Amino acid sequence: MPTSFSLSHLLLLSTLYLLVLFGVAWLSERGLIPRAVIRHPLTYTLSLGVYASAWAFYSTVGLAYQYGYGFLATYLGVSGAFMLAPVLLYPVLRITRTYQLASLADLFAFRFRSTWSGALTTLVMLAGMLPLLALQIQAVADTVGLLTETPRQKAVALGYCLLIMLFTILFGARHIATREKHEGLVFAIAFESLVKLLCFGGIGLYALLVVFGGPQQLDIWLLQNKSALAALHAPLQEGPWRTLLLVFFASAIVMPHMYHMTFTENLSPRALVSASWGVPLYLLLMSLAVPLILWAGLKLGVETKPEYFSLGIGIATQNDLLALAAFIGGLSASSGLIIVSTLALSGMALNHLVLPLYQPPTEGNIYRWLKWTRRSLILAIIMAGYGFYLLLGGEKDLSNLGIVAFVATLQFLPGVLSVLYWPTANRKGYIAGLLAGIGVWFVGMLLPLIGNLDGFYIPQLNLVYVLDDTSWHLAAIAALTVNVLTFALVSLFTEASPEESSAAEACAVENLRRPQRRELSAISPQEFAAQLAKPLGARTAQREVEQALRDLKLPFDEHRPYALRRLRDRIEANLSGLMGPSVAQDIVENFLPYKDSNPDYVTGDIHFIENRLEEYHSRLTGLAAELDALRRYHRQTLQELPMGVCSLAEDQEILMWNRALEEFTGLPARQALGSRLSTIAQPWRDLLVGFVQQPDEHLYKKKLSLDGDTRWLNLHKAVIDAPLAPGNSGLVLLIEDLTETQTLEERLVHSERLASIGRLAAGVAHEIGNPVTGIACLAQNLREERETDAEITETSSQIIEQTKRISRILQSLMSFAHAGNRQQALYPVNLAQITQDAIALLSLNRQGADVHYLNQCAPAHQVEGDPQRLAQVLINLLSNARAASSDGDSIRISSEVAEQTVYLIVEDQGSGIPRSIRDRLFEPFFTTKDPGQGTGLGLALVYSIVEEHYGQIDIDSPANPETQRGTRFRITLPRHVDAAMH
């Protein structure tokens, strides 16, 4: 027998192991372990190894001794649940993540909209888990007793409980809310699972290679001891085998530690994909060692019970290291389950037993109060497990303790399945079924366990019931049967409340929940915080509202009704993670209520429905997939339509705001969708609200001023029936931007007006020309005849000068009149050359500002046209640019090419052109110069010549938005073909 272990040594070893465990968690939370490792699917999968508690580490060998290969039910049941993850685990994960349901009690309280459902679930779970907690405590106490050969199990058990209390608080009760993920806890439990696997697998390998001497020697021993092999192959009793499978199948979901690690601590739904095959693989590796340990214990004649053969092999072979590995493995298995289970149970008790009866004071720190209350509950639960261990005397078989606990939690399986697949189930049925089932369990399993009853007689069945390995399954099946029948019958003959029906839609597997689109009393996040301050306190309320806004990525000045409804739902979900769904629902319904409205008006929330359809898009098949494809096609059509589309509900909430509307209004869809039409920015608010209120269905050529520009719009509207609420109607608005069309029409009218003026000018010039010539001749003769008369000579000279001025005006009129004639012969014109010629001519005139001309036209850029007339265009533009400039300014002339078009650009640094006169620049005789300084025909002539060359002229003023100075003329001309080829 090994003698190197004393009680103090084992206590120190246990403390060191738990310190290592805490250190692993601490390092991971401080970021000292790579995040990729912590969030790796393998870490999550290993953390689910918390299932392999002291029951799996020790009792499976005892089960193998009793049931042979029936011990595999321990692993096959859980493996089956994970293999059915798509229809069993994924739907539960979706619900728990969406509504932050941290425990099974939260799930039932949310689904059945009942405080009693959550409270009863919590009480039954606490009672059912006491035998399993006592099992972990007894396993550690027994192993310490076996190693130290001292009968001080109760003191050891108490010390272990005190130690595990401390580490449980350090692991999971340092945070303020169950809604926060405990990455350190997950990584530490994954580390524990690895330790368990290595220890248990190491003992199995030692049994195979050392105790038996290898596989061949094992075969020889089995041939010589056929009874050992026959015991494993013995036919299983029909009842226990199937019941074991069912019990362990349910445990994957209903056990609090499994629910907590599978759903509450899940960081990514994709990790469940790896877990669906990783957990069965982990359990398979654990199960491989069980027969080897059993056979090795039988061969060595280990004196311990079969359930402690893994420890007894090291004792029998006097291998201290092997015995130590068995002790550490068992300690790891039991501590992992106690830590996670008490965390989960304390959250359930806080949310469903404490908070419904006592609300924390609003003037204090609610988060601190919740944290310390949860710590107190952790201590109470662990001590309750220790008290149950003392009640039983620490002498029960581990397998019996485990089976009693597993059968108790089996009573929640009908409730879980109803959450997913039975929408008509109600709270009355669930409560009645659970009470009936747990009553049978209490009488048939817990009482015999506590009262040490050998058995009792059931006269109705003429049966003697004994809680042992041959009859426990009768009580288990009876409890589940009574539960299911009562649940079903009560649910069928009673009606569910509207709240339950709504929750059932939210929980259904093929859920496409349609929440009501109603108006809230609060109209801003600030009002949310003010209302929630009444039950939560000002600081807590503000913190919760800000957290919900961050979760949804919404601004703090949000006002859209749709966004506020989402904010309300998010606050309820966050409070559910903090205080449980029942308390959260009461707070939100009482302090963030909807307005009283006409029930005939309430409609489904189309935004929510579309979001859900997008989530389910990849999972739709058959006709549903085809209908969704049709929906997406029609929506894409409306989104890409070059005409603005705005869909309104009856209360003028915006349901659609397509891309075209985004572009010419400047309002992004994410801001417009879900808001009232009356809250959008001006000038669109007045325009659209006014049109909606008008009786006319069409509004043509509506003029709209926007940022100094004029826009022209056609508006149309149509009434549609709301598909989500028959009898209600909405509006579809179509907004067509006619600005470009109107501009083209105005240019055409302008061109026609200029052509008419040109024809008039030609006639006027012809009619005035002859009299002016005659006047000039008479004045000339008069000056020559009366040279001696100074006054007459001066007067006649003035007459001649004025007639010359009239002749120049007439010449300009004639040039303007003939400018519109299309030239038949066009030549390649080098823009750089004619620009240089124009600059040279203007440089001869010293009048005006001293400016710098920058000729940046590319020599290769040539256009089709008349070089003389294009030079006239440049002279007019450069002359006007110099007149608007100051000394030292620069005038830049440049050219650009785009396919078959050349752009000639003249840009100055002058004072610019006022917006009020820009539309009149090209009108004949319009000028801003002083009288006698210009005729107002220069730009009109430029316009006519450019049009003659099939070109276009545009003006940007100011050219420099920062200085608000300068004017840019951009002339579009056809490119010379030969030049384009080069």
PDB file of N, CA and C in Angstrom, residues 90-92 94-96 99 101 106-113 415-423 500-513 612 616:
ATOM      1  N   TYR A  90     -29.358  23.686 -31.963  1.00  0.00           N
ATOM      2  CA  TYR A  90     -29.338  24.968 -32.660  1.00  0.00           C
ATOM      3  C   TYR A  90     -30.558  25.830 -32.353  1.00  0.00           C
ATOM      4  N   PRO A  91     -31.786  25.250 -32.404  1.00  0.00           N
ATOM      5  CA  PRO A  91     -32.952  26.101 -32.095  1.00  0.00           C
ATOM      6  C   PRO A  91     -32.905  26.676 -30.683  1.00  0.00           C
ATOM      7  N   VAL A  92     -32.471  25.868 -29.703  1.00  0.00           N
ATOM      8  CA  VAL A  92     -32.373  26.383 -28.336  1.00  0.00           C
ATOM      9  C   VAL A  92     -31.307  27.468 -28.251  1.00  0.00           C
ATOM     10  N   ARG A  94     -30.387  29.489 -30.636  1.00  0.00           N
ATOM     11  CA  ARG A  94     -30.921  30.708 -31.252  1.00  0.00           C
ATOM     12  C   ARG A  94     -31.793  31.487 -30.269  1.00  0.00           C
ATOM     13  N   ILE A  95     -32.658  30.781 -29.566  1.00  0.00           N
ATOM     14  CA  ILE A  95     -33.554  31.443 -28.616  1.00  0.00           C
ATOM     15  C   ILE A  95     -32.765  32.068 -27.465  1.00  0.00           C
ATOM     16  N   THR A  96     -31.822  31.317 -26.920  1.00  0.00           N
ATOM     17  CA  THR A  96     -31.075  31.824 -25.769  1.00  0.00           C
ATOM     18  C   THR A  96     -30.214  33.028 -26.145  1.00  0.00           C
ATOM     19  N   TYR A  99     -32.736  36.192 -26.892  1.00  0.00           N
ATOM     20  CA  TYR A  99     -33.461  36.754 -25.754  1.00  0.00           C
ATOM     21  C   TYR A  99     -32.672  36.672 -24.445  1.00  0.00           C
ATOM     22  N   LEU A 101     -31.397  34.172 -22.517  1.00  0.00           N
ATOM     23  CA  LEU A 101     -31.986  33.272 -21.521  1.00  0.00           C
ATOM     24  C   LEU A 101     -30.863  32.398 -20.980  1.00  0.00           C
ATOM     25  N   ASP A 106     -35.025  30.353 -17.126  1.00  0.00           N
ATOM     26  CA  ASP A 106     -35.268  31.521 -17.974  1.00  0.00           C
ATOM     27  C   ASP A 106     -36.026  31.124 -19.230  1.00  0.00           C
ATOM     28  N   LEU A 107     -35.621  30.005 -19.827  1.00  0.00           N
ATOM     29  CA  LEU A 107     -36.267  29.542 -21.060  1.00  0.00           C
ATOM     30  C   LEU A 107     -37.750  29.265 -20.834  1.00  0.00           C
ATOM     31  N   PHE A 108     -38.075  28.562 -19.763  1.00  0.00           N
ATOM     32  CA  PHE A 108     -39.480  28.237 -19.501  1.00  0.00           C
ATOM     33  C   PHE A 108     -40.274  29.470 -19.073  1.00  0.00           C
ATOM     34  N   ALA A 109     -39.664  30.352 -18.310  1.00  0.00           N
ATOM     35  CA  ALA A 109     -40.367  31.574 -17.908  1.00  0.00           C
ATOM     36  C   ALA A 109     -40.668  32.445 -19.120  1.00  0.00           C
ATOM     37  N   PHE A 110     -39.732  32.480 -20.085  1.00  0.00           N
ATOM     38  CA  PHE A 110     -39.958  33.257 -21.302  1.00  0.00           C
ATOM     39  C   PHE A 110     -41.021  32.600 -22.179  1.00  0.00           C
ATOM     40  N   ARG A 111     -40.920  31.287 -22.365  1.00  0.00           N
ATOM     41  CA  ARG A 111     -41.849  30.593 -23.264  1.00  0.00           C
ATOM     42  C   ARG A 111     -43.270  30.605 -22.715  1.00  0.00           C
ATOM     43  N   PHE A 112     -43.431  30.344 -21.425  1.00  0.00           N
ATOM     44  CA  PHE A 112     -44.772  30.245 -20.858  1.00  0.00           C
ATOM     45  C   PHE A 112     -45.227  31.549 -20.198  1.00  0.00           C
ATOM     46  N   ARG A 113     -44.377  32.607 -20.291  1.00  0.00           N
ATOM     47  CA  ARG A 113     -44.746  33.919 -19.768  1.00  0.00           C
ATOM     48  C   ARG A 113     -45.320  33.793 -18.350  1.00  0.00           C
ATOM     49  N   GLY A 415     -40.909  19.668 -21.420  1.00  0.00           N
ATOM     50  CA  GLY A 415     -41.004  21.123 -21.527  1.00  0.00           C
ATOM     51  C   GLY A 415     -40.100  21.668 -22.613  1.00  0.00           C
ATOM     52  N   VAL A 416     -38.859  21.171 -22.709  1.00  0.00           N
ATOM     53  CA  VAL A 416     -37.926  21.646 -23.739  1.00  0.00           C
ATOM     54  C   VAL A 416     -38.459  21.333 -25.129  1.00  0.00           C
ATOM     55  N   LEU A 417     -38.944  20.112 -25.322  1.00  0.00           N
ATOM     56  CA  LEU A 417     -39.472  19.742 -26.638  1.00  0.00           C
ATOM     57  C   LEU A 417     -40.710  20.555 -26.994  1.00  0.00           C
ATOM     58  N   SER A 418     -41.523  20.892 -25.993  1.00  0.00           N
ATOM     59  CA  SER A 418     -42.712  21.706 -26.272  1.00  0.00           C
ATOM     60  C   SER A 418     -42.327  23.129 -26.660  1.00  0.00           C
ATOM     61  N   VAL A 419     -41.244  23.629 -26.093  1.00  0.00           N
ATOM     62  CA  VAL A 419     -40.777  24.966 -26.460  1.00  0.00           C
ATOM     63  C   VAL A 419     -40.488  25.032 -27.956  1.00  0.00           C
ATOM     64  N   LEU A 420     -39.897  23.956 -28.486  1.00  0.00           N
ATOM     65  CA  LEU A 420     -39.481  23.960 -29.893  1.00  0.00           C
ATOM     66  C   LEU A 420     -40.571  23.485 -30.841  1.00  0.00           C
ATOM     67  N   TYR A 421     -41.349  22.504 -30.427  1.00  0.00           N
ATOM     68  CA  TYR A 421     -42.198  21.813 -31.402  1.00  0.00           C
ATOM     69  C   TYR A 421     -43.680  21.739 -31.027  1.00  0.00           C
ATOM     70  N   TRP A 422     -44.093  22.386 -29.936  1.00  0.00           N
ATOM     71  CA  TRP A 422     -45.511  22.309 -29.576  1.00  0.00           C
ATOM     72  C   TRP A 422     -46.001  23.707 -29.199  1.00  0.00           C
ATOM     73  N   PRO A 423     -46.401  24.510 -30.175  1.00  0.00           N
ATOM     74  CA  PRO A 423     -46.795  25.899 -29.899  1.00  0.00           C
ATOM     75  C   PRO A 423     -48.037  26.027 -29.027  1.00  0.00           C
ATOM     76  N   GLU A 500     -48.506  33.976 -24.188  1.00  0.00           N
ATOM     77  CA  GLU A 500     -47.897  32.670 -24.428  1.00  0.00           C
ATOM     78  C   GLU A 500     -47.844  32.352 -25.923  1.00  0.00           C
ATOM     79  N   SER A 501     -48.907  32.670 -26.636  1.00  0.00           N
ATOM     80  CA  SER A 501     -48.942  32.398 -28.078  1.00  0.00           C
ATOM     81  C   SER A 501     -47.862  33.187 -28.799  1.00  0.00           C
ATOM     82  N   SER A 502     -47.676  34.442 -28.401  1.00  0.00           N
ATOM     83  CA  SER A 502     -46.627  35.256 -29.013  1.00  0.00           C
ATOM     84  C   SER A 502     -45.248  34.690 -28.713  1.00  0.00           C
ATOM     85  N   ALA A 503     -45.034  34.263 -27.464  1.00  0.00           N
ATOM     86  CA  ALA A 503     -43.745  33.661 -27.100  1.00  0.00           C
ATOM     87  C   ALA A 503     -43.537  32.342 -27.827  1.00  0.00           C
ATOM     88  N   ALA A 504     -44.617  31.584 -28.034  1.00  0.00           N
ATOM     89  CA  ALA A 504     -44.504  30.318 -28.757  1.00  0.00           C
ATOM     90  C   ALA A 504     -44.054  30.555 -30.191  1.00  0.00           C
ATOM     91  N   GLU A 505     -44.570  31.616 -30.830  1.00  0.00           N
ATOM     92  CA  GLU A 505     -44.114  31.949 -32.181  1.00  0.00           C
ATOM     93  C   GLU A 505     -42.628  32.281 -32.181  1.00  0.00           C
ATOM     94  N   ALA A 506     -42.187  33.005 -31.153  1.00  0.00           N
ATOM     95  CA  ALA A 506     -40.770  33.382 -31.082  1.00  0.00           C
ATOM     96  C   ALA A 506     -39.869  32.175 -30.894  1.00  0.00           C
ATOM     97  N   CYS A 507     -40.374  31.136 -30.214  1.00  0.00           N
ATOM     98  CA  CYS A 507     -39.548  29.966 -29.890  1.00  0.00           C
ATOM     99  C   CYS A 507     -39.654  28.855 -30.926  1.00  0.00           C
ATOM    100  N   ALA A 508     -40.656  28.911 -31.806  1.00  0.00           N
ATOM    101  CA  ALA A 508     -40.853  27.821 -32.759  1.00  0.00           C
ATOM    102  C   ALA A 508     -39.627  27.647 -33.636  1.00  0.00           C
ATOM    103  N   VAL A 509     -39.349  26.397 -34.029  1.00  0.00           N
ATOM    104  CA  VAL A 509     -38.161  26.095 -34.835  1.00  0.00           C
ATOM    105  C   VAL A 509     -38.202  26.845 -36.158  1.00  0.00           C
ATOM    106  N   GLU A 510     -39.331  26.784 -36.867  1.00  0.00           N
ATOM    107  CA  GLU A 510     -39.486  27.499 -38.131  1.00  0.00           C
ATOM    108  C   GLU A 510     -40.132  28.855 -37.863  1.00  0.00           C
ATOM    109  N   ASN A 511     -39.587  29.537 -36.886  1.00  0.00           N
ATOM    110  CA  ASN A 511     -40.190  30.779 -36.423  1.00  0.00           C
ATOM    111  C   ASN A 511     -40.034  31.880 -37.454  1.00  0.00           C
ATOM    112  N   LEU A 512     -41.131  32.535 -37.763  1.00  0.00           N
ATOM    113  CA  LEU A 512     -41.092  33.784 -38.512  1.00  0.00           C
ATOM    114  C   LEU A 512     -41.996  34.758 -37.769  1.00  0.00           C
ATOM    115  N   ARG A 513     -41.554  35.088 -36.579  1.00  0.00           N
ATOM    116  CA  ARG A 513     -42.374  35.884 -35.672  1.00  0.00           C
ATOM    117  C   ARG A 513     -42.675  37.250 -36.280  1.00  0.00           C
ATOM    118  N   ARG A 612     -35.588  38.586 -40.480  1.00  0.00           N
ATOM    119  CA  ARG A 612     -35.644  37.164 -40.200  1.00  0.00           C
ATOM    120  C   ARG A 612     -35.538  36.350 -41.481  1.00  0.00           C
ATOM    121  N   TYR A 616     -32.859  33.413 -42.456  1.00  0.00           N
ATOM    122  CA  TYR A 616     -33.266  32.060 -42.813  1.00  0.00           C
ATOM    123  C   TYR A 616     -33.066  31.757 -44.298  1.00  0.00           C
TER     124      TYR A 616
END
